[in-house]
Short mmCIF file of C-alpha atoms in Angstrom, two decimals:
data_model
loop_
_atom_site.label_atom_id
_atom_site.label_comp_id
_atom_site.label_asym_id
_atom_site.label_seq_id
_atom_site.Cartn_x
_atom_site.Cartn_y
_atom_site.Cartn_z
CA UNK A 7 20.68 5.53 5.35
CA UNK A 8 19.53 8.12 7.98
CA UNK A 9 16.97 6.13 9.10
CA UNK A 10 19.06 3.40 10.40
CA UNK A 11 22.50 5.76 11.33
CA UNK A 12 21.73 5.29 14.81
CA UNK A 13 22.03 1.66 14.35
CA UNK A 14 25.15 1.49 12.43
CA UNK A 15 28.10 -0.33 13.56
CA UNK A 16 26.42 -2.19 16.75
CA UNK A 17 25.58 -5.41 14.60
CA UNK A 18 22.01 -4.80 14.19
CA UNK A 19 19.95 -6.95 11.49
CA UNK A 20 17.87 -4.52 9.74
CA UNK A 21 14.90 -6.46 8.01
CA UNK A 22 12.53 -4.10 4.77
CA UNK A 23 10.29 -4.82 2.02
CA UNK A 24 10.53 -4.19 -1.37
CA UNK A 25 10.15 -0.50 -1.31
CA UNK A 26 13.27 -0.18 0.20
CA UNK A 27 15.50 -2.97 -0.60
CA UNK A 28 18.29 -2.13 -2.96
CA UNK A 29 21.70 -3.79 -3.90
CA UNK A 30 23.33 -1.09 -3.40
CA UNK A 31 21.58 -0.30 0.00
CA UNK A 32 22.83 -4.26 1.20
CA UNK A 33 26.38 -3.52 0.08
CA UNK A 34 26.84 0.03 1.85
CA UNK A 35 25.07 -1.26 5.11
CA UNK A 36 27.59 -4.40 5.22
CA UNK A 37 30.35 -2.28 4.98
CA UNK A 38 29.06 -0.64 7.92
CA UNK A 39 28.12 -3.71 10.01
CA UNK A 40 24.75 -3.96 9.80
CA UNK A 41 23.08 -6.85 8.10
CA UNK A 42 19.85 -6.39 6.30
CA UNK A 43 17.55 -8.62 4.95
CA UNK A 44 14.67 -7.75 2.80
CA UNK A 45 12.65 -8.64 -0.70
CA UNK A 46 13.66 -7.13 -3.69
CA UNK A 47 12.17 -5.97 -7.13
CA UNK A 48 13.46 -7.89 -9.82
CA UNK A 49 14.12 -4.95 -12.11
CA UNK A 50 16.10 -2.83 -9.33
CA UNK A 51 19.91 -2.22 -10.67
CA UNK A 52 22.58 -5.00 -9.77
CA UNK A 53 20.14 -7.96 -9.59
CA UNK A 54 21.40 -10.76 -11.39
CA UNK A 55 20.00 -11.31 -14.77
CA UNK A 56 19.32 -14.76 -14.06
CA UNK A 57 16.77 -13.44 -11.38
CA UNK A 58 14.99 -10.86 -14.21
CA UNK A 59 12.78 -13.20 -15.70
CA UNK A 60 10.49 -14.21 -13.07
CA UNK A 61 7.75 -15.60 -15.43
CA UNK A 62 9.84 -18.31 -16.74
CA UNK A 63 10.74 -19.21 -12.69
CA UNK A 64 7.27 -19.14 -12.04
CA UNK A 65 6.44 -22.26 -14.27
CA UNK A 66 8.91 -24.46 -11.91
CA UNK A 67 7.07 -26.59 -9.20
CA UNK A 68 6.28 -24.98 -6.46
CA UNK A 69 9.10 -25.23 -3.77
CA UNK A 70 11.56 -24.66 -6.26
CA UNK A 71 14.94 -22.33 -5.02
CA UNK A 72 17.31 -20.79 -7.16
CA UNK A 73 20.59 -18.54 -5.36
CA UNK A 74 23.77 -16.28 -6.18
CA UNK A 75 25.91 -14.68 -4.38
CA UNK A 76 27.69 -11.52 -5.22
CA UNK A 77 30.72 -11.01 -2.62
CA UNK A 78 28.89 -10.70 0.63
CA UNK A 79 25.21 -10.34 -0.90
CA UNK A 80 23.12 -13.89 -0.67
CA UNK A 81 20.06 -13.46 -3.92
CA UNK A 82 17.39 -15.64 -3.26
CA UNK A 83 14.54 -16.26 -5.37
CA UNK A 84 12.14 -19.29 -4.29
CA UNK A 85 8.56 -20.33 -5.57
CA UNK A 86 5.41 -20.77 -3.34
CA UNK A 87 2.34 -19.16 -4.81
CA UNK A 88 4.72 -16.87 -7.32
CA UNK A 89 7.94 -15.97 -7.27
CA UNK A 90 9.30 -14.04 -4.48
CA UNK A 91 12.98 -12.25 -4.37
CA UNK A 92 14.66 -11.57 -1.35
CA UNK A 93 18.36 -10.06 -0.82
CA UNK A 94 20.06 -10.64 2.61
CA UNK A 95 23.61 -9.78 4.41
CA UNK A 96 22.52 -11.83 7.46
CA UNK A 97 22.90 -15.48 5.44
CA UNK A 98 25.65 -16.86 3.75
CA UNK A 99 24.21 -19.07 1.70
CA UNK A 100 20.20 -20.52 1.25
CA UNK A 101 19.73 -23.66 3.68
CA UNK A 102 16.75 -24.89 3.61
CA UNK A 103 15.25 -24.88 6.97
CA UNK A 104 12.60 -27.15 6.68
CA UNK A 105 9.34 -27.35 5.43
CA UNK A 106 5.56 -25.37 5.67
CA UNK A 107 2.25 -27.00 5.13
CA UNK A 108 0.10 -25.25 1.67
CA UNK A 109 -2.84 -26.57 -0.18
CA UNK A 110 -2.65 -27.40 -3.45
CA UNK A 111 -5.93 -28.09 -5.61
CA UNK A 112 -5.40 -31.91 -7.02
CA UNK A 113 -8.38 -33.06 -9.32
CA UNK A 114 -11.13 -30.74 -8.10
CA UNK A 115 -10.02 -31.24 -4.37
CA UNK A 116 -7.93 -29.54 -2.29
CA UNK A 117 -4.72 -31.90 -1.03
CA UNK A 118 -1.67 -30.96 1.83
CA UNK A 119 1.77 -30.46 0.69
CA UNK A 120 4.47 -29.50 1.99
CA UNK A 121 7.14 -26.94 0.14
CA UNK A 122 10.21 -26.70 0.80
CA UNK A 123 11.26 -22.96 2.14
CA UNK A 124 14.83 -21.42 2.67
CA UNK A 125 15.75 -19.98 6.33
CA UNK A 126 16.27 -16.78 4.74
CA UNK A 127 12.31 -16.54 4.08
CA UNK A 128 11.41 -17.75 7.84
CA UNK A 129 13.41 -15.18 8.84
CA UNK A 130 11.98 -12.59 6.88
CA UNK A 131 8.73 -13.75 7.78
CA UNK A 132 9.28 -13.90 11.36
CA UNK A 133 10.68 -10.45 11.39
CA UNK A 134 8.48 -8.95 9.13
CA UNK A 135 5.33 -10.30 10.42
CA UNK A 136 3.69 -7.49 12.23
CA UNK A 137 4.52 -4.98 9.09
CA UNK A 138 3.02 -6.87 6.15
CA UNK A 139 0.09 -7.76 8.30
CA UNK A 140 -1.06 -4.23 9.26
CA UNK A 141 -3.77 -3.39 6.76
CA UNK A 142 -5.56 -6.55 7.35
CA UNK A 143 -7.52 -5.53 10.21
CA UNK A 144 -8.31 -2.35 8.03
CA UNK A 145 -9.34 -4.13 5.29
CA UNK A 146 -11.73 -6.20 7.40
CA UNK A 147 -13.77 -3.82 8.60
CA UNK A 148 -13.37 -0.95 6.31
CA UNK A 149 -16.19 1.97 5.87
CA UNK A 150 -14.83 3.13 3.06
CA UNK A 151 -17.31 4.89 0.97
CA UNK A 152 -17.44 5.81 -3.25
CA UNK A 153 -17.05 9.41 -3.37
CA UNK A 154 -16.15 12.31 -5.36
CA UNK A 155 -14.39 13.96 -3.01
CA UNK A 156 -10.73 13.47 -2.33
CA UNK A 157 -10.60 14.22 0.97
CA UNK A 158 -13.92 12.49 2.25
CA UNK A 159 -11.61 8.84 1.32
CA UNK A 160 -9.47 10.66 3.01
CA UNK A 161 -11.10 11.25 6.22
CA UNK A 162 -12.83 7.58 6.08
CA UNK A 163 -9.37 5.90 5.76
CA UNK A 164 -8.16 7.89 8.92
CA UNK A 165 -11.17 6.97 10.86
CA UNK A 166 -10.81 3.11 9.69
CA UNK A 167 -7.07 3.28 11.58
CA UNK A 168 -8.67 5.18 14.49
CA UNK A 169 -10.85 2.40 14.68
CA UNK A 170 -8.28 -0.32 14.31
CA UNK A 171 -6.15 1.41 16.84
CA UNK A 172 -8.84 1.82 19.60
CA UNK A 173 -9.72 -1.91 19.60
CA UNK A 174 -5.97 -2.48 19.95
CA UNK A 175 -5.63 0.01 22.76
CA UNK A 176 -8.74 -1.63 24.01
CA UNK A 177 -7.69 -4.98 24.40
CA UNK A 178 -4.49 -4.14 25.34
CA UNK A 179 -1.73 -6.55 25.71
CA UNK A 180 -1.52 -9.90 24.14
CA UNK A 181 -0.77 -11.36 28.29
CA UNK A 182 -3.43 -9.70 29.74
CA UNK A 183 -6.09 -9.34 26.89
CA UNK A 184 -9.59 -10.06 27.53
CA UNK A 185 -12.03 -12.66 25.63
CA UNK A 186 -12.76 -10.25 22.90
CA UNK A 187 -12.83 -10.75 19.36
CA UNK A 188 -12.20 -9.17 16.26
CA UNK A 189 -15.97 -9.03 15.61
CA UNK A 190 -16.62 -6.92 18.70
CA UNK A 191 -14.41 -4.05 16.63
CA UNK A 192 -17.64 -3.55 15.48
CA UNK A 193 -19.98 -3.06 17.97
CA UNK A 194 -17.32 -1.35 20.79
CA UNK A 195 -16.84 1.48 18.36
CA UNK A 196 -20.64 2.40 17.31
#
């Protein structure tokens, strides 16, 4: 709650992951005008027990949507790849804004579809986009190395970000960004 006490009150929509997301967490930070939107663990306390067993969701078609609401508190638990849980103060209810393109493996070749998705996902996705996606670039071109020592992963994680960051500050803004590419990450560093 401290972190976001400077927002309270001034109808901010407040937008977390699963780390943070708790029922009670929605419910104190409605009655304090702030929405908040965010996934949520299945096992976390005041989740309805129709949302606890996720496996037996999971062998719907993909697409499928499944909702409650609990005074003010939308539950939403929807099925792309697996089963995803999201709890939200910002929707009322789960429309169903449209539809987003997958793949789908049909007889040994891979086929379009489209699956349905719920608002309250696009939403999520389009304010969460920059968070979830932060590691990637990491990942890509990490130098991590297999060592003994604690702090050498350490030290080779830190200079992975360093890295990450430079090319970022390098580039600079999206408007005025040069013809680079990710693979010259690479070579501008070493």
């Amino acid at each position: 709650m401290r972190l976001v006490s400077s927002l309270r009150g001034q109808g901010y929509h407040v937008y977390f992951d699963n780390f943070y997301s708790t029922v009670q967490l929605a419910e104190d930070l409605r009655n304090q005008d702030t929405l908040c939107c965010g996934t949520l663990l299945t096992n976390r306390k005041g989740v309805p027990l129709s949302f606890k067993d996720s496996k037996a969701f999971a062998k719907n078609r993909r697409g499928e949507v499944r909702w409650k609401t609990q005074g003010n508190v939308v539950f939403l638990q929807c099925l792309d790849n697996k089963p995803v849980t999201l709890i939200s103060t910002v929707h009322t209810k789960a429309n169903l804004s449209g539809f987003v393109k997958r793949r789908t493996k049909v007889q040994g070749r891979y086929r379009p579809i489209h699956v349905r998705q719920p608002k309250v996902v696009d939403d999520y996705n389009i304010n969460m986009s920059g968070v979830d996606r932060s590691d990637q670039p990491i990942n890509k071109y990490e130098t991590l190395r297999k060592t003994n020592r604690w702090w050498k992963t350490l030290f080779f994680h830190f200079l992975d970000v360093a890295k990450v960051n430079s090319y970022i500050l390098l580039t600079g803004d999206k408007r005025t960004r040069t013809s680079k590419n990710s693979s010259d990450l690479q070579h501008s560093v070493s």
